[in-house]
Coordinates of C-alpha atoms (C1' of nucleotides) in Angstrom, one line a residue:
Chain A
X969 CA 207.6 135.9 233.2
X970 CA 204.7 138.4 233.9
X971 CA 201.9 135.3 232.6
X972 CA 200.0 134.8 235.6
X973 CA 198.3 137.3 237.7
X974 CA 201.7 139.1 237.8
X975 CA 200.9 142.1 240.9
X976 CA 197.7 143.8 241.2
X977 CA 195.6 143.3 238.2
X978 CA 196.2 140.5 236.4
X979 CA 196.1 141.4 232.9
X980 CA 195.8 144.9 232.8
X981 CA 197.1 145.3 228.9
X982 CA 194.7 143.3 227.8
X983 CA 191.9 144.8 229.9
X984 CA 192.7 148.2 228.3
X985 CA 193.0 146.7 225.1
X986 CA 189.0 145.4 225.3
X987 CA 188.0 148.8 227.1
X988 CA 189.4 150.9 224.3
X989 CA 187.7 148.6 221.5
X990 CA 184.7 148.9 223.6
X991 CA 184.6 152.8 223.7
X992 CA 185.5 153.1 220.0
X993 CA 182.1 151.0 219.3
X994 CA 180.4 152.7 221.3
X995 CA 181.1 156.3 220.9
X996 CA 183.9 156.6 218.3
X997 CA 187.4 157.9 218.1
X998 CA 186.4 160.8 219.8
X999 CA 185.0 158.9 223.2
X1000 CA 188.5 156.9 223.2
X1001 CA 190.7 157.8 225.9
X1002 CA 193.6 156.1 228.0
X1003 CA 192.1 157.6 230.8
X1004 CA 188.4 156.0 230.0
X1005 CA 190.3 153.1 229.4
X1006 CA 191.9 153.3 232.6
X1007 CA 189.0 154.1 234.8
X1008 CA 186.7 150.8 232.8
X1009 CA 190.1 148.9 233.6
X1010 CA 189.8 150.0 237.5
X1011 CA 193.0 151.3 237.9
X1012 CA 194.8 155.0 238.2
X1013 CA 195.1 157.0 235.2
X1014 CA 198.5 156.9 234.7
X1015 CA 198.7 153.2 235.1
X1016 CA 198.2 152.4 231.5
X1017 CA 202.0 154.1 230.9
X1018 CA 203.4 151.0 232.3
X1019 CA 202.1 148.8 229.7
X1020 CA 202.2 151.0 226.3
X1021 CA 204.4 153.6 225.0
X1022 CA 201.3 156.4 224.9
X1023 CA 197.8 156.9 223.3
X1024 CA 199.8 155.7 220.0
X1025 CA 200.7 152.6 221.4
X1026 CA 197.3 152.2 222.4
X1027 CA 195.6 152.6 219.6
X1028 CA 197.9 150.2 217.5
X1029 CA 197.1 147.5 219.9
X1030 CA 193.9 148.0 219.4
X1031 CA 194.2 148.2 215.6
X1032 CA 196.1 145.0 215.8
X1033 CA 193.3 143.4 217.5
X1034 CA 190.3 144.8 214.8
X1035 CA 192.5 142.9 212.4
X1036 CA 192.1 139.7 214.0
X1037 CA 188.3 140.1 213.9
X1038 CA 188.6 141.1 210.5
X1039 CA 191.1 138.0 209.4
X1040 CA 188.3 135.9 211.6
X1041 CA 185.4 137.2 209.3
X1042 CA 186.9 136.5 206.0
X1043 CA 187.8 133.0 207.0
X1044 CA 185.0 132.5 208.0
X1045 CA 183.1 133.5 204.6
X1046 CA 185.8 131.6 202.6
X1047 CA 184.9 128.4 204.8
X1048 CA 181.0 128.5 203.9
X1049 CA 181.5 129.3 200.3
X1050 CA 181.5 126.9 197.2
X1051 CA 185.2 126.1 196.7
X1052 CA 186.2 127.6 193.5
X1053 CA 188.5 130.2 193.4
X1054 CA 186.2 133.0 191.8
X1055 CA 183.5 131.8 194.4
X1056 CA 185.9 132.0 197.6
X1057 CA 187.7 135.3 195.9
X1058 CA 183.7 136.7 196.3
X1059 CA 183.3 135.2 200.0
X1060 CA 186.1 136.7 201.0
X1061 CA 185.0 140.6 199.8
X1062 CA 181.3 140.0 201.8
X1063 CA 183.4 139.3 204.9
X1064 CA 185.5 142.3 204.0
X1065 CA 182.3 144.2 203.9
X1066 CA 180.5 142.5 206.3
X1067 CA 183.4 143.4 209.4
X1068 CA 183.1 147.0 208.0
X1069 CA 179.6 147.2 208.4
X1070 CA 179.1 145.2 211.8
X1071 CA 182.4 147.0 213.1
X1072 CA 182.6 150.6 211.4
X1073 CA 184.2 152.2 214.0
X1074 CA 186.6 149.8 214.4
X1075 CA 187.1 149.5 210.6
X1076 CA 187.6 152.7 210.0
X1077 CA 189.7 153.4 212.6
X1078 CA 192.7 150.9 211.3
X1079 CA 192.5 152.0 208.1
X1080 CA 192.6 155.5 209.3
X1081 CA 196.7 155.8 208.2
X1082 CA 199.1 156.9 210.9
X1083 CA 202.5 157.7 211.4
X1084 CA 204.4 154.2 211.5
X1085 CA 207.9 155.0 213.2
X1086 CA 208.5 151.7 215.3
X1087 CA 210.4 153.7 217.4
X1088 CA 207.0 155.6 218.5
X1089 CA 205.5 152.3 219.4
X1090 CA 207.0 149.9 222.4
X1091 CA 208.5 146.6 221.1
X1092 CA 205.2 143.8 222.1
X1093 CA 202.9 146.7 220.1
X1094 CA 204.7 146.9 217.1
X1095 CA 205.3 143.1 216.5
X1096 CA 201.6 142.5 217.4
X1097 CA 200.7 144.7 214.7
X1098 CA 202.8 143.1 212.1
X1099 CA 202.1 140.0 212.3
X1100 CA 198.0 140.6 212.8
X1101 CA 197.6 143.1 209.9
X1102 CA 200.4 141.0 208.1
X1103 CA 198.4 138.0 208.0
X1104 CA 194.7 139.7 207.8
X1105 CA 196.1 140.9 204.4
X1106 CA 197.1 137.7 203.6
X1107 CA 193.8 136.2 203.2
X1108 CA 192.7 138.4 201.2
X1109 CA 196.1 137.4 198.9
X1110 CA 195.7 133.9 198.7
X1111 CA 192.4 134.5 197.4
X1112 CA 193.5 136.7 194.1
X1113 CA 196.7 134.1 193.6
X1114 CA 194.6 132.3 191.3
X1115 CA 194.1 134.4 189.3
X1116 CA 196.0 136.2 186.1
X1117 CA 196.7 139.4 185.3
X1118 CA 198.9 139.1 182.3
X1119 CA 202.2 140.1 182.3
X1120 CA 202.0 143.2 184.9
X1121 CA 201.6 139.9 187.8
X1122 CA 199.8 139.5 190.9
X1123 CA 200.4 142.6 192.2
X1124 CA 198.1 143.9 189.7
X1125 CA 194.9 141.4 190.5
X1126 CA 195.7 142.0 194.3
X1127 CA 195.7 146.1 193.9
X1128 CA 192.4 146.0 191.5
X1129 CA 190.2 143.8 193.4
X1130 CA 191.6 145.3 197.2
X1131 CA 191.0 148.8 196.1
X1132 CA 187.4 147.7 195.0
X1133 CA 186.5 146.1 198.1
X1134 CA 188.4 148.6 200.9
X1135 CA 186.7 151.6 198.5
X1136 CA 183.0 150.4 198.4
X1137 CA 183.5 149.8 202.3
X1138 CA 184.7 152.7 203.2
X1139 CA 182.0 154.6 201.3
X1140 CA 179.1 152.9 201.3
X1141 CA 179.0 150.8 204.7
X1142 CA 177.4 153.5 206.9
X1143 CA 173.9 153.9 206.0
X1144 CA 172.3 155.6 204.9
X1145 CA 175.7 156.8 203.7
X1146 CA 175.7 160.9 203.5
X1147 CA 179.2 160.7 201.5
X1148 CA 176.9 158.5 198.6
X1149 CA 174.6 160.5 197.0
X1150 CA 172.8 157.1 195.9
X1151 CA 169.4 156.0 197.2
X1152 CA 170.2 152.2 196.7
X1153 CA 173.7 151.1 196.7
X1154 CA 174.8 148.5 194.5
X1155 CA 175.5 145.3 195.8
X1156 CA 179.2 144.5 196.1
X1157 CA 178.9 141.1 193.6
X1158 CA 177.6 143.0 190.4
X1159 CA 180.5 145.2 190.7
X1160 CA 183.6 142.7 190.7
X1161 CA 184.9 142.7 187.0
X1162 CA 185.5 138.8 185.2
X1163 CA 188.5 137.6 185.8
X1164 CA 190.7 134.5 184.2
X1165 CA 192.1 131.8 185.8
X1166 CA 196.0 131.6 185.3
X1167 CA 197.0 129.3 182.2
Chain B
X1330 CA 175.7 193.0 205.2
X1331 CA 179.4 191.6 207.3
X1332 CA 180.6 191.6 203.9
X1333 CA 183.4 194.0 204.1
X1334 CA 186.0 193.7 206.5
X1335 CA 183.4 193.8 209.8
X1336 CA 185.2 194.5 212.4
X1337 CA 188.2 193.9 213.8
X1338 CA 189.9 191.5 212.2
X1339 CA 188.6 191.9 208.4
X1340 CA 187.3 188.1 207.7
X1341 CA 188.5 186.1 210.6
X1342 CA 186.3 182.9 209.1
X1343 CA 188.3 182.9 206.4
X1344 CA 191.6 183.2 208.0
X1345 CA 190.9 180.5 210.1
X1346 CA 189.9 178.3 207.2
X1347 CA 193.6 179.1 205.8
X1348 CA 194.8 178.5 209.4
X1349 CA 193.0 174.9 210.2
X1350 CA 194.4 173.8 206.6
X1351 CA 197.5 174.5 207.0
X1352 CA 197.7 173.2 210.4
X1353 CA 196.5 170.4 208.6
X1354 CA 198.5 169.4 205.8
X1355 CA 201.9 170.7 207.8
X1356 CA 201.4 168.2 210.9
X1357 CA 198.3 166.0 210.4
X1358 CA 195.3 165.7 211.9
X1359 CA 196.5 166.0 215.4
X1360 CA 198.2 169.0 215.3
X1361 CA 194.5 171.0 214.5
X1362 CA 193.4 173.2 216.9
X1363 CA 191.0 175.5 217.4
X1364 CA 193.2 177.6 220.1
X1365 CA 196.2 176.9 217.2
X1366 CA 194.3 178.7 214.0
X1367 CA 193.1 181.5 216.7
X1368 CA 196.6 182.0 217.4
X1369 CA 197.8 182.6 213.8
X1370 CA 194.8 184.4 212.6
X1371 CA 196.2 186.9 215.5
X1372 CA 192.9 186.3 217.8
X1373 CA 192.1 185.3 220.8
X1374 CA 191.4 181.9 221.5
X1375 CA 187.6 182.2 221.8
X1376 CA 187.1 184.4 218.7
X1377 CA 186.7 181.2 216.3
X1378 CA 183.2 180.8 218.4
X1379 CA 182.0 183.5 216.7
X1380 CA 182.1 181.8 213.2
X1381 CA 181.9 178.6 213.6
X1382 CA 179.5 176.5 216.0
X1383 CA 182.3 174.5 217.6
X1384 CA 185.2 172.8 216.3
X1385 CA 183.0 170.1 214.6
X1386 CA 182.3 173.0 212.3
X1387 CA 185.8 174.6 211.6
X1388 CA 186.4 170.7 210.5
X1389 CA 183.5 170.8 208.2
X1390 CA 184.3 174.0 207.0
X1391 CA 187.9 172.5 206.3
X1392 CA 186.4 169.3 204.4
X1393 CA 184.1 172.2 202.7
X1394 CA 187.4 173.6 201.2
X1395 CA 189.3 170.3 200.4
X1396 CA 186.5 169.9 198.2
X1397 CA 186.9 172.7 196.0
X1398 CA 190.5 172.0 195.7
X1399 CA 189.3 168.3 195.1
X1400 CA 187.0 169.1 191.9
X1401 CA 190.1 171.4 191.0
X1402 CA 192.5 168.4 190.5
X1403 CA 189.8 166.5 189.0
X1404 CA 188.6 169.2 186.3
X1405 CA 192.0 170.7 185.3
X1406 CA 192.8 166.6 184.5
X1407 CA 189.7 166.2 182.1
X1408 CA 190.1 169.1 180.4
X1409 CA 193.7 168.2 179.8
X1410 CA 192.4 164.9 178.0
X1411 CA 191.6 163.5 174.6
X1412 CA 188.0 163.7 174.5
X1413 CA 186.3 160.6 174.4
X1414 CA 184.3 159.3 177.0
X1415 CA 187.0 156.6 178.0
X1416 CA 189.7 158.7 178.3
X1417 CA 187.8 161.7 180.5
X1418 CA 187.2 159.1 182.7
X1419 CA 190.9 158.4 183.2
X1420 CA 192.1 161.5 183.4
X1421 CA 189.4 162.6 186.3
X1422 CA 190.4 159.3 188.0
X1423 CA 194.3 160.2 187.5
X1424 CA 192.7 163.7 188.8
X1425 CA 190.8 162.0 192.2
X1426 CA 194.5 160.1 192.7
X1427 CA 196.7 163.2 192.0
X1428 CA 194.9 165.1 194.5
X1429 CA 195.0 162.4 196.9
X1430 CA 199.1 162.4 196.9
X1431 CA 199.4 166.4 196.9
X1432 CA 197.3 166.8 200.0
X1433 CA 196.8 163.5 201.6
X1434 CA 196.6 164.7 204.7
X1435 CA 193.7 166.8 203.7
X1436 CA 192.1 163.8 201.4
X1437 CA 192.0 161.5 204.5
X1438 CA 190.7 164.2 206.1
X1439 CA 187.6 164.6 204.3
X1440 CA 186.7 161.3 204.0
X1441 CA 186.8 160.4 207.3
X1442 CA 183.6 159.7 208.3
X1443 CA 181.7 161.9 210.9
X1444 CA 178.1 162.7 212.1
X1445 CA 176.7 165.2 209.6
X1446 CA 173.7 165.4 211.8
X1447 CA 172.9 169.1 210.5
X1448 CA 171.9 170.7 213.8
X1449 CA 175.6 170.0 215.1
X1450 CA 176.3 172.9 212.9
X1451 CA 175.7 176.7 212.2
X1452 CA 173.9 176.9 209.0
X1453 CA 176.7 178.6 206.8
X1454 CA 178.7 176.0 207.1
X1455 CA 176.5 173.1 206.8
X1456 CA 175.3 174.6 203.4
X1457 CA 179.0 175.3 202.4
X1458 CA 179.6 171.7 202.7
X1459 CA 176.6 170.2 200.9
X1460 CA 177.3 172.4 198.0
X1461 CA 181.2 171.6 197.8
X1462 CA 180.7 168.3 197.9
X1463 CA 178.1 167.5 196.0
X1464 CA 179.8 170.1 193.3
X1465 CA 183.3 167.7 193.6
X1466 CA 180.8 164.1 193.4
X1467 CA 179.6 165.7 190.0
X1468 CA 182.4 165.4 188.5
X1469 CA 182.8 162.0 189.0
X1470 CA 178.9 161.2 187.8
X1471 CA 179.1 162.7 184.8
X1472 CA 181.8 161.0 183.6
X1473 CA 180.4 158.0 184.3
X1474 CA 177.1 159.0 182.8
X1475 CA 178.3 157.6 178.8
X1476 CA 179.0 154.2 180.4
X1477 CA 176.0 151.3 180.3
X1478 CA 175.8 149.1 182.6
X1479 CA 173.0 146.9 181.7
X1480 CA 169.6 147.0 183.8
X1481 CA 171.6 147.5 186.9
X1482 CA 171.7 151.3 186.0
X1483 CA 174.0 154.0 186.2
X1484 CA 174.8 153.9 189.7
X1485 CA 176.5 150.5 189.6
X1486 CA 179.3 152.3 187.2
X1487 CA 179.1 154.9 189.9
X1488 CA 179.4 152.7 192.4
X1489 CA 182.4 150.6 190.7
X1490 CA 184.6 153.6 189.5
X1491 CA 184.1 155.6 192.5
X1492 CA 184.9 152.4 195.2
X1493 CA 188.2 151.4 193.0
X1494 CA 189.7 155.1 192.4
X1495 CA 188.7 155.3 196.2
X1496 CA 190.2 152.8 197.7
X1497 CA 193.3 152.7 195.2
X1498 CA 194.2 156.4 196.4
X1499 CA 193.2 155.9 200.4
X1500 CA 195.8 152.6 200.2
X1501 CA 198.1 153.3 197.9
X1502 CA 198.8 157.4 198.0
X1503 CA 200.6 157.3 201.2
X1504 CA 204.2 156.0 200.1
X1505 CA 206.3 154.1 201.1
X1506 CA 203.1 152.3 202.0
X1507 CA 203.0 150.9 205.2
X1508 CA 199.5 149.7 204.7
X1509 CA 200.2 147.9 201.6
X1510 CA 203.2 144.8 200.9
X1511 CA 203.6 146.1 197.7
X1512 CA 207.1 146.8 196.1
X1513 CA 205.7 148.6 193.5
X1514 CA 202.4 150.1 193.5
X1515 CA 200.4 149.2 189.6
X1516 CA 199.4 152.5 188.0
X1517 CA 195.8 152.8 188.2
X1518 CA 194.8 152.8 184.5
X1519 CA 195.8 149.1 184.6
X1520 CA 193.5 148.5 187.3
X1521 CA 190.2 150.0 185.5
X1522 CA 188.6 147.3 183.7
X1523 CA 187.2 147.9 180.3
X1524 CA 183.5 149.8 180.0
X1525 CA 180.9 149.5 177.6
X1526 CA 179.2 152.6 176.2
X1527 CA 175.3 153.1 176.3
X1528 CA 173.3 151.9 173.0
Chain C
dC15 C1' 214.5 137.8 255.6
dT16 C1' 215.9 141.2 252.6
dC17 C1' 216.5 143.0 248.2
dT18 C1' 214.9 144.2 243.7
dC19 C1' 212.0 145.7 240.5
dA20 C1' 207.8 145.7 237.9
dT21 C1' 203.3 147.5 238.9
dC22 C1' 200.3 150.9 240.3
dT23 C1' 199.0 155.6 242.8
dT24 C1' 199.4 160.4 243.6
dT25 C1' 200.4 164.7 242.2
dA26 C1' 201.4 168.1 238.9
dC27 C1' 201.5 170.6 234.4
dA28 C1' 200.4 172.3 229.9
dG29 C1' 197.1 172.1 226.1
dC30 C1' 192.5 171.4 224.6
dG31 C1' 187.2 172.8 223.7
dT32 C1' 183.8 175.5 225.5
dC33 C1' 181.1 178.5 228.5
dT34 C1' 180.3 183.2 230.7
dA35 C1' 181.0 187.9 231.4
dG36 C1' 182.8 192.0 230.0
dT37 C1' 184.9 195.3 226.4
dT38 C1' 185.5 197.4 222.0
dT39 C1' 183.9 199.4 217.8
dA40 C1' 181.3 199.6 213.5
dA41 C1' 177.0 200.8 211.7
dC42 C1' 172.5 202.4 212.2
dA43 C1' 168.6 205.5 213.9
dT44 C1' 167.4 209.8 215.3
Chain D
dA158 C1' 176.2 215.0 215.3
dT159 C1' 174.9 212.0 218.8
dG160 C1' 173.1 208.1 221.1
dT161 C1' 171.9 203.1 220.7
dT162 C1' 172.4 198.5 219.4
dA163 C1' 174.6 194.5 218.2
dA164 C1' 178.3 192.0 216.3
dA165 C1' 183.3 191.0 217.0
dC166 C1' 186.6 190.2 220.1
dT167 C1' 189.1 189.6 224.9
dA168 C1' 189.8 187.6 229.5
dG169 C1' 189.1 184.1 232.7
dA170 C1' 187.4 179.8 234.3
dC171 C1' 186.0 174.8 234.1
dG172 C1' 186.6 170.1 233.2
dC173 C1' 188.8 167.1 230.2
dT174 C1' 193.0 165.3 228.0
dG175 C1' 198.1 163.0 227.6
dT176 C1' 202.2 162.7 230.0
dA177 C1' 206.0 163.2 233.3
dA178 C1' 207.9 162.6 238.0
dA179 C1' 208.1 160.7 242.5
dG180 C1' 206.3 157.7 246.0
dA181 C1' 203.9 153.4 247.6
dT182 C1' 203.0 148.4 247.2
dG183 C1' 203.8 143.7 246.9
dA184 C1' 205.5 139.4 244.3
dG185 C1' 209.4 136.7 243.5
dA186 C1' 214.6 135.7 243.9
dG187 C1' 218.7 135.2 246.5

DNA sequence: CTCTCATCTTTACAGCGTCTAGTTTAACAT
DNA sequence: ATGTTAAACTAGACGCTGTAAAGATGAGAG
């Protein structure tokens, strides 16, 4: 219905949507605004109201987009790895950390947790963000399936090695990182425990 | 020499401390305020500039306290333990995840990355800060210190232990988890793969 | 052509951090 | 005891923020 060119701008939620990923990159959550967003977007400040609840709505959006990137990026390292499972399972983690450290800002701003009421959110927002962080987790799924964990199940693989990798991004993918008192961190390959293959 | 009730108010730095926490853990992030812990320490809402540089600096000062409370949790848990060097791990990692679910609003607070570029801060603060948390990251190293792992040295067990109880308690604290398709969150001990102690 | 309605603009308001100038008062020097 | 100084605090203003309300614009349907 509202496709193509609908009235004066022609795309303005998506316009906003690329503005406020561009000001979080640049400048952090503090620089991102809907009114920054607005002005990049050439149009009024109060425009932005017509396509997303509030600032909340916003910022999901653009959460829901980092996720793409971030499902993009492990793909991507699972397609140039050798194809075994423990080999892909380690692909996937460097793309993990490789988004958090080419994207920080971004990174840490959908991980940041919020208050998740649908009801704060309008409709196209919240679905968007289901199914992008949905099927960014996914990936990372798939890749611990293989694996066994005994009798506690999959959940347990799938906690361990997620923790790891979302914990060793978050702290050590600014450098040099001021949270880690290290002088050389680790890299993330020596710290992933064995694991055995299901029966 | 401003040790003893000052002036007017009798240790507004503190109060405002008390003030920005509580403002904190009772609404989240967004409801902080610099003009909001002015007005319940009873002040005016320009007094706070005479403690702190800026609100960059009540935050640290904020962080500064979480910390304390931080090594707290994490020292009441060890002593609480069998002694060996296994299960003092445990317990300061059960510690690290307690804290994390009694003030999570607090925990994501603090490790939400900023600029610690020093000069954005009066001096008090800053040192404040680098003491608390290096004091609460101490805890955590030492009880890594009996654990070997191999020539890679101590700060890959570091690195391991701290990245898994870090991003178990950032994903997982928050509950029902929104962030994570889990119907039941493991208990971390099953997560913490086996260590080997030094020689 | 006219109606309708989504889109966008304009205006306004309260809250925010921070700057400046002025006031109060505790503590020190004489 | 008195005068001085400087720290602690107040009052007001500025530009920024998100958001609400009301008016203008123009595309598409009948």
């Amino acid at each position: 219905m509202t496709n193509k060119r609908p009235h004066h701008h022609g795309n303005l939620r998506e316009a906003l949507i690329i503005a406020g990923v561009q000001l979080l990159e640049e400048g952090g959550v503090e620089a991102l605004s809907l009114r920054k967003c607005a002005a990049i977007a050439g149009v009024s400040h109060a425009a932005p109201a017509h396509h997303f609840a509030g600032l909340g709505s916003l910022e999901l959006a653009i959460v829901s987009r980092g996720h793409d990137k971030f499902a993009e990026y492990m793909i991507d390292a699972r397609e140039s790895a050798e194809q075994t499972p423990r080999a892909r399972l380690g692909a996937i983690c460097d793309g993990y950390i490789k988004f958090s450290r080419a994207h920080f800002a971004l990174f840490k701003f959908m991980f940041q947790p919020r208050e998740l009421e649908p009801d704060l959110f309008d409709e196209a927002t919240w679905n968007q963000f289901q199914v992008a962080s949905t099927a960014s987790y996914q990936v990372l799924r798939d890749a611990c399936e293989p694996f066994d964990h005994g009798k506690a199940g999959d959940q347990v693989t799938e906690a361990m090695v997620w923790s790891m990798v979302h914990g060793y991004a978050m702290l050590f993918s600014k450098k040099p990182s001021k949270l880690a008192p290290f002088e050389l961190v680790p890299e993330f390959s020596t710290l992933l425990p064995p694991l055995t293959l299901k029966k």
